[in-house]
Short mmCIF file of C-alpha atoms in Angstrom, two decimals:
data_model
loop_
_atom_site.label_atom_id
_atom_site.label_comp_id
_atom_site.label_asym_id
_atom_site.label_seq_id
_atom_site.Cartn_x
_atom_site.Cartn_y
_atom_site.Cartn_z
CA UNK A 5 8.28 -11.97 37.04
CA UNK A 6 8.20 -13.70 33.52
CA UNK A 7 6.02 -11.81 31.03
CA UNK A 8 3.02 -13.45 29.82
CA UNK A 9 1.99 -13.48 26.01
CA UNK A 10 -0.77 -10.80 25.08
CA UNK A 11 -2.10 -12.10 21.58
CA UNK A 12 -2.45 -15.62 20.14
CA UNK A 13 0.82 -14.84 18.03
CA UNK A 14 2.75 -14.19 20.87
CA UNK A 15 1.39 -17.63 22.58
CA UNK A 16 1.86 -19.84 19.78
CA UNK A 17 5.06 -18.04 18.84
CA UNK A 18 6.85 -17.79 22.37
CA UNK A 19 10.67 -18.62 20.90
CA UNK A 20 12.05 -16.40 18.08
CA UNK A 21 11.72 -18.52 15.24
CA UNK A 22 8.91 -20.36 15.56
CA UNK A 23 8.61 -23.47 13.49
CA UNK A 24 5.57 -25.02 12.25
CA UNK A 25 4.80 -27.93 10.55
CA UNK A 26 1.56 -28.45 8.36
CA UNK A 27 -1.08 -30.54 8.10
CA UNK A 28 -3.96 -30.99 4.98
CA UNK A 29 -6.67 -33.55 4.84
CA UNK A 30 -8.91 -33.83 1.61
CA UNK A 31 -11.93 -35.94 1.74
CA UNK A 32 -12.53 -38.87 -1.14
CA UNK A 33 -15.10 -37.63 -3.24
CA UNK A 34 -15.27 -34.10 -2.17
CA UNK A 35 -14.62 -31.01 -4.70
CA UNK A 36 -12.44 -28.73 -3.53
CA UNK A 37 -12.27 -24.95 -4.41
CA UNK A 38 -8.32 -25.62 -4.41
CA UNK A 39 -6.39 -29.20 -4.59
CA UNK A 40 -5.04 -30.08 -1.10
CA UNK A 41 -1.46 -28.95 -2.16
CA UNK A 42 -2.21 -25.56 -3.48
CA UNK A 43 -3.95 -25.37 -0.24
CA UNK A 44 -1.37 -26.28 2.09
CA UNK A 45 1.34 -23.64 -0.17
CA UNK A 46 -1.79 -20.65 0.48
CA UNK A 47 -1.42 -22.00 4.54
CA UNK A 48 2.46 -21.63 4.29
CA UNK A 49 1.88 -18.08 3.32
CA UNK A 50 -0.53 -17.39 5.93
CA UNK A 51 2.13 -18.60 8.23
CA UNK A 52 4.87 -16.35 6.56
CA UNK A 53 2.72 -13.35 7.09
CA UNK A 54 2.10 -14.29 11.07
CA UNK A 55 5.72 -14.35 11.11
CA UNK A 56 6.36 -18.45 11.32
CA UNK A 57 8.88 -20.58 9.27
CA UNK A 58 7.23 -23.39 8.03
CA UNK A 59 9.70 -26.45 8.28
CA UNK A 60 7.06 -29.57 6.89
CA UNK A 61 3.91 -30.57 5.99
CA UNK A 62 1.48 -34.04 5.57
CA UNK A 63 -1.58 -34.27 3.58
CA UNK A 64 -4.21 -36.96 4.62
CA UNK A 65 -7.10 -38.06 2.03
CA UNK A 66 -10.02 -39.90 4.09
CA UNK A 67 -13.88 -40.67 3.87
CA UNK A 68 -14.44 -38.69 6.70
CA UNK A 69 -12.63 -37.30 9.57
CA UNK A 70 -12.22 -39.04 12.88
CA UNK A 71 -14.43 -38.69 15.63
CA UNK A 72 -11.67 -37.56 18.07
CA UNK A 73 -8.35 -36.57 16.53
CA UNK A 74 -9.57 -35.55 12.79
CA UNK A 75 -6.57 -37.08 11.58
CA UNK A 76 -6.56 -41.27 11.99
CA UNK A 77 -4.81 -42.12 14.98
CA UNK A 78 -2.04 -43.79 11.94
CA UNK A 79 -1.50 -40.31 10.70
CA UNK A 80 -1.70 -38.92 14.30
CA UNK A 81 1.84 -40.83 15.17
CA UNK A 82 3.42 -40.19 11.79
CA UNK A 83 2.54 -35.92 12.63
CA UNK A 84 4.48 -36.89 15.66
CA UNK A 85 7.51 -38.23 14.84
CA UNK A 86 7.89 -35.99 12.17
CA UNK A 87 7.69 -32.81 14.23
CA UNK A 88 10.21 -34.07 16.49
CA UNK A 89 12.50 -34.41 13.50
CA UNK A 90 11.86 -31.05 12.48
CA UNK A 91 12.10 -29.73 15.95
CA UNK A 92 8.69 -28.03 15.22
CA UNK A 93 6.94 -26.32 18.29
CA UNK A 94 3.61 -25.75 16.37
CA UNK A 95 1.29 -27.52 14.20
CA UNK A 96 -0.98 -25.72 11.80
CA UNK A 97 -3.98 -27.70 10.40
CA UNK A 98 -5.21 -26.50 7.09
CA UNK A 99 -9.54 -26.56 8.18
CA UNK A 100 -11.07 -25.27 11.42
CA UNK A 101 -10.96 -28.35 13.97
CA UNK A 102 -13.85 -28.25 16.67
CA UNK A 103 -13.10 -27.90 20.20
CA UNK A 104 -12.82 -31.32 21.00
CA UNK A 105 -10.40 -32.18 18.21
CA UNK A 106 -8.02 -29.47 19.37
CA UNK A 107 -8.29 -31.17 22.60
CA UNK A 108 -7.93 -34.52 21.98
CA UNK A 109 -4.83 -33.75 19.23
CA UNK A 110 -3.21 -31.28 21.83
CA UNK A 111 -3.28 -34.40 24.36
CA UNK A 112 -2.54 -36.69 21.59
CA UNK A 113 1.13 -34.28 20.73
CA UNK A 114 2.06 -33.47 23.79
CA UNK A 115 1.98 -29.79 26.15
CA UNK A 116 5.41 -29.01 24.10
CA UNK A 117 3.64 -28.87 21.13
CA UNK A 118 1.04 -26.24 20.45
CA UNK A 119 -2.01 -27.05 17.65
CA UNK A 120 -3.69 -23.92 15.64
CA UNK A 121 -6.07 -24.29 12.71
CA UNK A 122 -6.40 -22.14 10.23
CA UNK A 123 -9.36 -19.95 11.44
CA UNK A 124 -6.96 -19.04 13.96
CA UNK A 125 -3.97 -18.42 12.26
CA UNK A 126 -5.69 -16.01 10.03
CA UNK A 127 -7.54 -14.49 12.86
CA UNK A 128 -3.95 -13.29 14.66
CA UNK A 129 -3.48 -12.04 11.15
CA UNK A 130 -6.12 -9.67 11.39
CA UNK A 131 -4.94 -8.87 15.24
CA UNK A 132 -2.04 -7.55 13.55
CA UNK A 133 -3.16 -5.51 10.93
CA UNK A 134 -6.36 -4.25 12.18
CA UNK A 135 -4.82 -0.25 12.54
CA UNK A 136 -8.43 1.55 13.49
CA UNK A 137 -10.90 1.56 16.29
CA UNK A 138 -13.35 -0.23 14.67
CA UNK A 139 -11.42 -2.47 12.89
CA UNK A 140 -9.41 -4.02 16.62
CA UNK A 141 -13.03 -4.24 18.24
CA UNK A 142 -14.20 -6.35 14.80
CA UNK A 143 -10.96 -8.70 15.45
CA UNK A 144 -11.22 -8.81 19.28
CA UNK A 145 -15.01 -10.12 19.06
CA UNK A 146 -14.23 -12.23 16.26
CA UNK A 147 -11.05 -13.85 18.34
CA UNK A 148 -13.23 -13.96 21.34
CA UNK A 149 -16.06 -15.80 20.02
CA UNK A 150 -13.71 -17.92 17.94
CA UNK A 151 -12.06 -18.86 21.49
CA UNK A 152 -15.01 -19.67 23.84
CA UNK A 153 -16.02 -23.08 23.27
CA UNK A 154 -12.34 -23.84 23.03
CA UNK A 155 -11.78 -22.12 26.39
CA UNK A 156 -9.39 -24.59 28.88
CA UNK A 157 -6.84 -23.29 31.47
CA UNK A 158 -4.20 -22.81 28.66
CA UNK A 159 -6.69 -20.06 27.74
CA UNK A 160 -7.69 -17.71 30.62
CA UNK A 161 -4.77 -15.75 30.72
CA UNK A 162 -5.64 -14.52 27.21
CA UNK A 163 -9.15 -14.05 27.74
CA UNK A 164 -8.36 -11.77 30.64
CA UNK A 165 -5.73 -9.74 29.16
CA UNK A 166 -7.47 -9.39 25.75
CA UNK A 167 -10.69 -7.79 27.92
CA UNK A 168 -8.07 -5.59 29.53
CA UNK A 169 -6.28 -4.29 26.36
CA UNK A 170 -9.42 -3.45 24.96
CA UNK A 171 -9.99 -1.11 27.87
CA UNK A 172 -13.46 -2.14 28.73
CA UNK A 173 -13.03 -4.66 31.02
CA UNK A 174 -11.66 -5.24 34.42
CA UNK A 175 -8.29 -6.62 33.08
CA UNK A 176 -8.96 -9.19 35.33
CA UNK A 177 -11.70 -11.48 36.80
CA UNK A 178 -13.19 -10.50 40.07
CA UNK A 179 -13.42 -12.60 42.89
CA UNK A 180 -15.16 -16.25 42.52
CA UNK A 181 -18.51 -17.55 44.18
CA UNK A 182 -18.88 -20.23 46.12
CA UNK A 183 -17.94 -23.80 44.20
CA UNK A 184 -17.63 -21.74 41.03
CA UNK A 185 -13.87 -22.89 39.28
CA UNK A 186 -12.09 -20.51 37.41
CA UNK A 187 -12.63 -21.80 34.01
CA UNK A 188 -16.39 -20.65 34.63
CA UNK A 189 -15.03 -17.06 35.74
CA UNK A 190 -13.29 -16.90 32.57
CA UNK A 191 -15.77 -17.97 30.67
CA UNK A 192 -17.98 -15.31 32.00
CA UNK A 193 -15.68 -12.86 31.81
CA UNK A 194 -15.49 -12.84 27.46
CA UNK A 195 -18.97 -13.05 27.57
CA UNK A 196 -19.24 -9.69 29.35
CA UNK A 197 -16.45 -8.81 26.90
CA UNK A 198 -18.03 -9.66 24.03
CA UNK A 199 -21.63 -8.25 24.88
CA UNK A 200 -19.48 -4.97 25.54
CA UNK A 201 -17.84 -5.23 22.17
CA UNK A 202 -21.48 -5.65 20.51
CA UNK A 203 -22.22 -2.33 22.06
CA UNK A 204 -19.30 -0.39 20.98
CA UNK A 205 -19.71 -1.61 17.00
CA UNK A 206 -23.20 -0.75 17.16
CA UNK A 207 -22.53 2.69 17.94
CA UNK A 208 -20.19 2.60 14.99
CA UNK A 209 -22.21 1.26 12.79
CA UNK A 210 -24.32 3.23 13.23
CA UNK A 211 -21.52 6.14 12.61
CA UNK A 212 -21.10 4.53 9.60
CA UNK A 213 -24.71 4.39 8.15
CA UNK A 214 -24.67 8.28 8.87
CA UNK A 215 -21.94 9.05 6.96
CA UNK A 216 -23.03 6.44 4.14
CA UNK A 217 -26.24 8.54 4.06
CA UNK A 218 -24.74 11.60 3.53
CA UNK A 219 -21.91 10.47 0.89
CA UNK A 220 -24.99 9.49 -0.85
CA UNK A 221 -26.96 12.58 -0.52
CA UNK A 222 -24.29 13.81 -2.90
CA UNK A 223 -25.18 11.17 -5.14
CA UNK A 224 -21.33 10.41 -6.01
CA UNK A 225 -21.78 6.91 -7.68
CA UNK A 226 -19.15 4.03 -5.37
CA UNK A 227 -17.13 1.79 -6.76
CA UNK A 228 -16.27 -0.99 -4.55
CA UNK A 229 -12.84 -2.77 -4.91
CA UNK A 230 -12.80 -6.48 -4.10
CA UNK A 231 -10.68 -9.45 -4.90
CA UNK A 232 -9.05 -12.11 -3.62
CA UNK A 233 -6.12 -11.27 -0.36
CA UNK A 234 -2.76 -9.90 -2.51
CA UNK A 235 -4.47 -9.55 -5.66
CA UNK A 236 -3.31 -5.64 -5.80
CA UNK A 237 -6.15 -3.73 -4.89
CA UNK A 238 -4.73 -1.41 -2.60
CA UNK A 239 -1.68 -0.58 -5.61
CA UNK A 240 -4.61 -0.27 -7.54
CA UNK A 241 -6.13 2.21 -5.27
CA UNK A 242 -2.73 4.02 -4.94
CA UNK A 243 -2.30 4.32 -8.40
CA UNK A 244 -5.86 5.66 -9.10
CA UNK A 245 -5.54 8.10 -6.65
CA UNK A 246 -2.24 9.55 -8.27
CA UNK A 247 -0.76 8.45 -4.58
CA UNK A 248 2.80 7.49 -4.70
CA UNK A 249 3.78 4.36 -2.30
CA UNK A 250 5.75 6.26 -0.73
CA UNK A 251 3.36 8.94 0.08
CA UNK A 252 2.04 9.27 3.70
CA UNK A 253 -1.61 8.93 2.52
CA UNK A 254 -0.78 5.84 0.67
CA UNK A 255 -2.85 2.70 1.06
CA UNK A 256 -0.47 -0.08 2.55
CA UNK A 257 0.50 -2.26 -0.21
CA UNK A 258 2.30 -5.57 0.64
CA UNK A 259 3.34 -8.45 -0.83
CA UNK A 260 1.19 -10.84 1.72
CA UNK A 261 -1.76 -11.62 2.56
CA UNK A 262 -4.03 -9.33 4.74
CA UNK A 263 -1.72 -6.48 4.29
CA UNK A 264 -4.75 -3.75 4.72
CA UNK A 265 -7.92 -4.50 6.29
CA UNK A 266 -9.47 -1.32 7.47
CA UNK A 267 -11.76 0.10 4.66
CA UNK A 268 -9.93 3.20 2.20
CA UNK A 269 -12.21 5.94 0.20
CA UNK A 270 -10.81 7.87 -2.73
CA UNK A 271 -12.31 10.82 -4.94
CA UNK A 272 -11.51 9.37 -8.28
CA UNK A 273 -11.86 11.53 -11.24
CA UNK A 274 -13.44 9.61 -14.28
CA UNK A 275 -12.16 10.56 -17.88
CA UNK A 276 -15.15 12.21 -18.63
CA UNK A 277 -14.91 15.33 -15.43
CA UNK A 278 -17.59 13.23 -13.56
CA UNK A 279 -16.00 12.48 -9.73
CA UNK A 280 -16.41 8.87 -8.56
CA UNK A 281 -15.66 6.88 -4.94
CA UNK A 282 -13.48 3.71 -5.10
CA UNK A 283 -13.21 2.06 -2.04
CA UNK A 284 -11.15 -0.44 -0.54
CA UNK A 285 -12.39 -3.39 1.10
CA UNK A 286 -10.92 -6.48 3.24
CA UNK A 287 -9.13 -9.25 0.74
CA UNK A 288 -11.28 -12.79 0.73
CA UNK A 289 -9.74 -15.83 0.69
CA UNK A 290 -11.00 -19.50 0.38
CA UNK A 291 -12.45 -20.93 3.79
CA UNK A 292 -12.38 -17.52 4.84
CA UNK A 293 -13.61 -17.84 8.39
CA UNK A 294 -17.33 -17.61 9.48
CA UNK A 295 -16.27 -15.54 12.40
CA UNK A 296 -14.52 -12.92 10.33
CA UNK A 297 -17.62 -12.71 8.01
CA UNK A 298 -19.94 -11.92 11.02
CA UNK A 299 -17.06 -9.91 12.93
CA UNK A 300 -16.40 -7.76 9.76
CA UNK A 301 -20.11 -7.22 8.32
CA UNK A 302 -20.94 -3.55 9.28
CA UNK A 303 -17.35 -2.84 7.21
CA UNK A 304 -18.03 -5.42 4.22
CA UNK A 305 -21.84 -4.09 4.21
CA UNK A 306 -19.98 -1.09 2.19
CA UNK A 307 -19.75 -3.85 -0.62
CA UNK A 308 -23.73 -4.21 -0.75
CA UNK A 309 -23.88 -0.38 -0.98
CA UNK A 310 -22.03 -0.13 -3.86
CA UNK A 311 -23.04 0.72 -6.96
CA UNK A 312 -20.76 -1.28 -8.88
CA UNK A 313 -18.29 -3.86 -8.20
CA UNK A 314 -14.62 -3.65 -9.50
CA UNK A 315 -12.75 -7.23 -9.33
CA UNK A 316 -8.75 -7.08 -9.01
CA UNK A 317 -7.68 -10.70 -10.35
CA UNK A 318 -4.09 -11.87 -9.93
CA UNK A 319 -3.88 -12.92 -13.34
CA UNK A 320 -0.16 -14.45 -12.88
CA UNK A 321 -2.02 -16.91 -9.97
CA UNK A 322 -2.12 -20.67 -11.49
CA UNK A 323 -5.65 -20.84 -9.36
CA UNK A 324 -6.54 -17.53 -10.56
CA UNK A 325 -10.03 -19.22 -11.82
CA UNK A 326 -10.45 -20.12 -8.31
CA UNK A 327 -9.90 -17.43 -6.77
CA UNK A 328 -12.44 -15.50 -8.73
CA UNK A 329 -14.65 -18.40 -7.98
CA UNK A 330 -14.13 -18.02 -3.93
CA UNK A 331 -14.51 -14.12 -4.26
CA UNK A 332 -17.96 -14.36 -5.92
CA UNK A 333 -19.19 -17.00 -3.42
CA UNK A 334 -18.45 -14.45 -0.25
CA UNK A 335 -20.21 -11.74 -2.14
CA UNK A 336 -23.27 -14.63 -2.86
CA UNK A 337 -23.17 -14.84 0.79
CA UNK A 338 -22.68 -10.89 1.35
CA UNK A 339 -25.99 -10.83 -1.09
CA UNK A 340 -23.79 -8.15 -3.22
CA UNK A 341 -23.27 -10.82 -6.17
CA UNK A 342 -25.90 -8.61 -8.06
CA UNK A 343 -23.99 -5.71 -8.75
CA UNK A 344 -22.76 -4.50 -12.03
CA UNK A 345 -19.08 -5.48 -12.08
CA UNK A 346 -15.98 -4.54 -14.19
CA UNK A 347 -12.65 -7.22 -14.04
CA UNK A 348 -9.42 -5.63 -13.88
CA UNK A 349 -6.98 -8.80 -14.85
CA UNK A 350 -3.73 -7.40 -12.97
CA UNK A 351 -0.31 -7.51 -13.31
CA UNK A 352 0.47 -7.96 -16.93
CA UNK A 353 3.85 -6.68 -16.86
CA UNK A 354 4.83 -10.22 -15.34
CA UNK A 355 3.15 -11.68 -18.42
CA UNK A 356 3.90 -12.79 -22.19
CA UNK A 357 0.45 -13.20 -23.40
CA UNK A 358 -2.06 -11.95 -21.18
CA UNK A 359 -4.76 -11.44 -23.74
CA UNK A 360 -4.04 -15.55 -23.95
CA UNK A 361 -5.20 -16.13 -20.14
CA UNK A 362 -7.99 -13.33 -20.68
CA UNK A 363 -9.42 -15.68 -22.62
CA UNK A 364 -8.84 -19.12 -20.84
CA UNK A 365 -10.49 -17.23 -17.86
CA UNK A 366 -13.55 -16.94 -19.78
CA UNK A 367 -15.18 -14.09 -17.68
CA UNK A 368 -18.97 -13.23 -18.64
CA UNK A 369 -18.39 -9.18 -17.37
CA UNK A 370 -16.07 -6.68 -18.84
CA UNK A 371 -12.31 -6.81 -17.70
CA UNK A 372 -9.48 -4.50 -18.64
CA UNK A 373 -6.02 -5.50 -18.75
CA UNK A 374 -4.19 -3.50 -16.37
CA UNK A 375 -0.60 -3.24 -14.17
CA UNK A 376 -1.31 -1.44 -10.94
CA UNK A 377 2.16 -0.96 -10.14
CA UNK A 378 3.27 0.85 -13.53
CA UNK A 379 0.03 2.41 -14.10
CA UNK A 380 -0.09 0.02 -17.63
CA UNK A 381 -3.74 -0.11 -18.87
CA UNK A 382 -5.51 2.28 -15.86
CA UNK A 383 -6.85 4.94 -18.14
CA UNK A 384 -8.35 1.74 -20.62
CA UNK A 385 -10.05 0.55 -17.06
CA UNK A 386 -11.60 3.91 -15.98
CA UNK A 387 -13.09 3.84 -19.52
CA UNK A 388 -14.69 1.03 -19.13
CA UNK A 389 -15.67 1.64 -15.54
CA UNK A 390 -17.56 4.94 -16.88
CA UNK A 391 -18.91 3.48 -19.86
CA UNK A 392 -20.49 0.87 -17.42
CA UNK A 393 -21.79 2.79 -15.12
CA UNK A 394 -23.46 4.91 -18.13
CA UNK A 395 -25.28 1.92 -18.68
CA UNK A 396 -26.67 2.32 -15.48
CA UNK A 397 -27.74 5.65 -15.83
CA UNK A 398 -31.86 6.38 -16.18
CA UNK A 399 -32.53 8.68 -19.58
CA UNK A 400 -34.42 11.53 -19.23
CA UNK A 401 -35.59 14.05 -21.81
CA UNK A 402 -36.44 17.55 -19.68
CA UNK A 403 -37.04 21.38 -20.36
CA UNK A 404 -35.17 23.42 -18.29
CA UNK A 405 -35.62 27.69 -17.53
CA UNK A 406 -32.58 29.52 -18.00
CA UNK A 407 -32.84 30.61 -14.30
CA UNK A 408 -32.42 26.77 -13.48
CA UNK A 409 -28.56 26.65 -14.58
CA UNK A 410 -28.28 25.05 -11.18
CA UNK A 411 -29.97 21.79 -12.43
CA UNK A 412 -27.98 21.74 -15.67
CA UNK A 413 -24.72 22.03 -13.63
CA UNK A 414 -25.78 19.04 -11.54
CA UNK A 415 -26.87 17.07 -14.90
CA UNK A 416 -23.38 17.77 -16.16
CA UNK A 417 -21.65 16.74 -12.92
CA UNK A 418 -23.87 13.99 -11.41
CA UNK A 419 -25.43 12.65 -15.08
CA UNK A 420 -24.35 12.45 -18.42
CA UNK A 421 -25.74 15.32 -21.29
CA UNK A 422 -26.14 13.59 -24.53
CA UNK A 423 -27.98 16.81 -26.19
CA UNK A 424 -28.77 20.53 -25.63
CA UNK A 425 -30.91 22.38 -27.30
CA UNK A 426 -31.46 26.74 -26.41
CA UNK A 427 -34.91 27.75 -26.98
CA UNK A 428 -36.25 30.99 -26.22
CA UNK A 429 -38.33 29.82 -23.25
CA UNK A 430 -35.06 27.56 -21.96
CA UNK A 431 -32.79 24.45 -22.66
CA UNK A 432 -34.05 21.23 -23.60
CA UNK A 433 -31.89 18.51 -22.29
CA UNK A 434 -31.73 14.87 -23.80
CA UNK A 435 -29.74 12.77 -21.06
CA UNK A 436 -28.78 10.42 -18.57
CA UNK A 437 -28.78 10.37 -14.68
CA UNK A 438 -28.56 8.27 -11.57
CA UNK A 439 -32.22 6.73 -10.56
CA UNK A 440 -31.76 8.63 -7.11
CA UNK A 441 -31.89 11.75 -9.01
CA UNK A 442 -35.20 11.19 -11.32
CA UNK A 443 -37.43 12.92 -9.30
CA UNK A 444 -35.52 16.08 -9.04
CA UNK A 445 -35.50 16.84 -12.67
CA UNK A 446 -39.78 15.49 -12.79
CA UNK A 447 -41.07 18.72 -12.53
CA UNK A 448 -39.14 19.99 -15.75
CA UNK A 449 -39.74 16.43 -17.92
CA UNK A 450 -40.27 17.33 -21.47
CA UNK A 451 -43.99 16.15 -22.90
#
């Protein structure tokens, strides 16, 4: 009995070299985060990192896309011929297409000839990666819903297998009513999957907001690490640690895109003694899909509870100015774009003049130039990243007994001491600490 495929890779992907061809469309008049062509290169690597060979690509500038094939029905029979030149058995279009153009274009090519989009594409991505619990329920949901209103007989199989993996479901659908076709099974079938899923993240979510609450309880400030997909923040992370790559506790670090997605913690010590969080967080990427955003909330909601922000920017990127522009438009939309924020412009080593391209980049916060791979500039960044988070510190000016070394121990750890003066009746304390901790030290405030 022939084996059926499990995961949209293994559909799209059934021979062992898979070849795709691309397709871009730009619309007249529009303003792109990147040009069409620097586009369509970021979709070949998408493609790399699924695992396809790309073999071709057209671009297609129009006033607006057609009703039923996106493309014009011109550009339609030029895709054509040109995949069967290339001998290409899928075709990747660069934007999300709605059900009905994925119809009408699979029609249109031919059942030989298999169309993705990029929401898609980038959603097997994160199929493949996910490596925890939460973070495979996050991608199944985010697949599912992504799949429902495209649902047709090519389809069920996957919708019935992907409930059964998951270990929830039936693994299969039941017996039909009376009249009812099996497209309507299956498409009752993910929504009792997805429903299920909802269930299962809530409960870890809520997990989650337990252990947030107590990690802050200790009032250890967080750093969260964000930047665009590739940009180095999990070398970064590494590095900071004091983790070798090589080390089994190492954050995964690849060259591609997506390479980590679950969330990472590390106890960072800061020059100055004090112990600080850095976490790592899910790379962005422009037209980063609305289902991953929802899917991947509860996990990017650690972003939000950050106290500060630190950017990793592929400074070597030729859209590196856009790429810092698509990461602060997810955090707009994760409502995080108010937190204090430190740049660290990576990978200098592959640079002549990076202080040059500091400066064409024109950032408004403070960046550091740093190498994450050879450790270059790291101590200069956790300067800054201290002397910024000083700035967020609340002053305080208190008297403390000598029986309450307690309290000075937690200044010194949790705060910053700026003065100390030993009195006979105790120690009078000019200096700094989180806003969290202000009321502990009211009942000893100097007056």
């Amino acid at each position: 009995m022939e084996k059926k495929p499990t995961t949209a890779k293994e559909y799209f992907t059934s021979s062992p070299q898979e070849r795709a061809f691309l397709v871009g469309t730009e619309l007249r008049d529009s303003h792109p985060l990147l040009p069409v062509e620097d586009s369509l290169e970021e979709l070949a690597r998408l493609a790399d990192t699924a695992g396809i060979d790309v073999v071709g690509q057209a671009i297609q500038r129009f006033n607006k896309p057609n009703s039923a094939t996106y493309i014009g029905p011109g550009k339609v029979e030029e895709v054509k011929i040109l995949v069967e030149e290339f001998e290409a058995g899928v075709i990747i279009f660069d934007d999300e297409l709605s059900p009905r153009h994925q119809r009408e274009l699979e029609a249109a090519f031919g059942e030989n000839v298999k169309v993705l989009d990029r929401t898609a594409l980038i959603l097997d991505i994160f199929a493949q990666h996910a490596q925890t619990r939460e973070g495979k329920l996050q991608v199944e949901l985010a697949q599912l819903e992504y799949r429902l209103p495209r649902l047709t007989r090519m389809w069920t199989h996957l919708a019935r297998q992907a409930g059964g993996r998951a270990g929830g479901a039936t693994g299969g659908v039941g017996l039909r009513g009376p009249g009812e076709t099996q497209l309507e099974v299956d498409r009752r079938e993910i929504n009792r999957r997805i429903s299920q899923i909802k269930v299962e993240l809530e409960s870890v979510r809520a997990h989650r907001e337990r252990h947030r609450s107590k990690r802050q309880q200790t009032e250890l400030k967080v750093v969260a690490i964000v930047g665009y997909t590739n940009a180095g923040k999990s070398t970064l992370l590494n590095t900071l640690s004091g983790i070798t790559p090589d080390s089994p506790s190492a954050v995964l670090a690849a060259d591609q895109l997506f390479a980590t997605l679950d969330p990472t913690t590390r106890r960072i010590v800061m020059p100055g003694g004090r112990e600080v969080l850095f976490t790592d967080t899910v790379g962005f990427i422009q037209k980063l899909p609305a289902q991953i955003v929802a899917a991947f909330r509860a996990t990017l909601e650690e972003i939000a509870d950050a106290d500060m922000l630190l950017h990793v920017v592929d400074m070597t990127h030729p859209n590196a100015l856009e790429q810092i522009e698509a990461v602060e438009d997810t955090l707009a939309e994760l409502e995080a774009d108010h937190l204090p924020m430190v740049v660290a412009l990576n990978k200098v080593d592959m640079l002549t003049d990076p202080e040059a391209i500091r400066q064409q980049l024109d950032l408004d916060v403070p960046s550091a130039l740093v190498s994450a791979k050879s450790g270059r500039g790291v101590d200069e960044l956790l300067i800054l990243i201290e002397a910024t988070m000083v700035g967020l510190l609340e002053p305080i000016e208190i008297h403390l007994p000598y029986q309450r070394g307690d309290l000075l121990s937690l200044l010194h750890e949790r705060g910053q001491v700026d003065q100390e003066k030993h009195t006979e009746s105790g120690i009078h304390v000019f200096g700094r600490v989180p806003a969290r901790m202000v009321p502990i030290f009211e009942p000893y405030r100097a007056t």
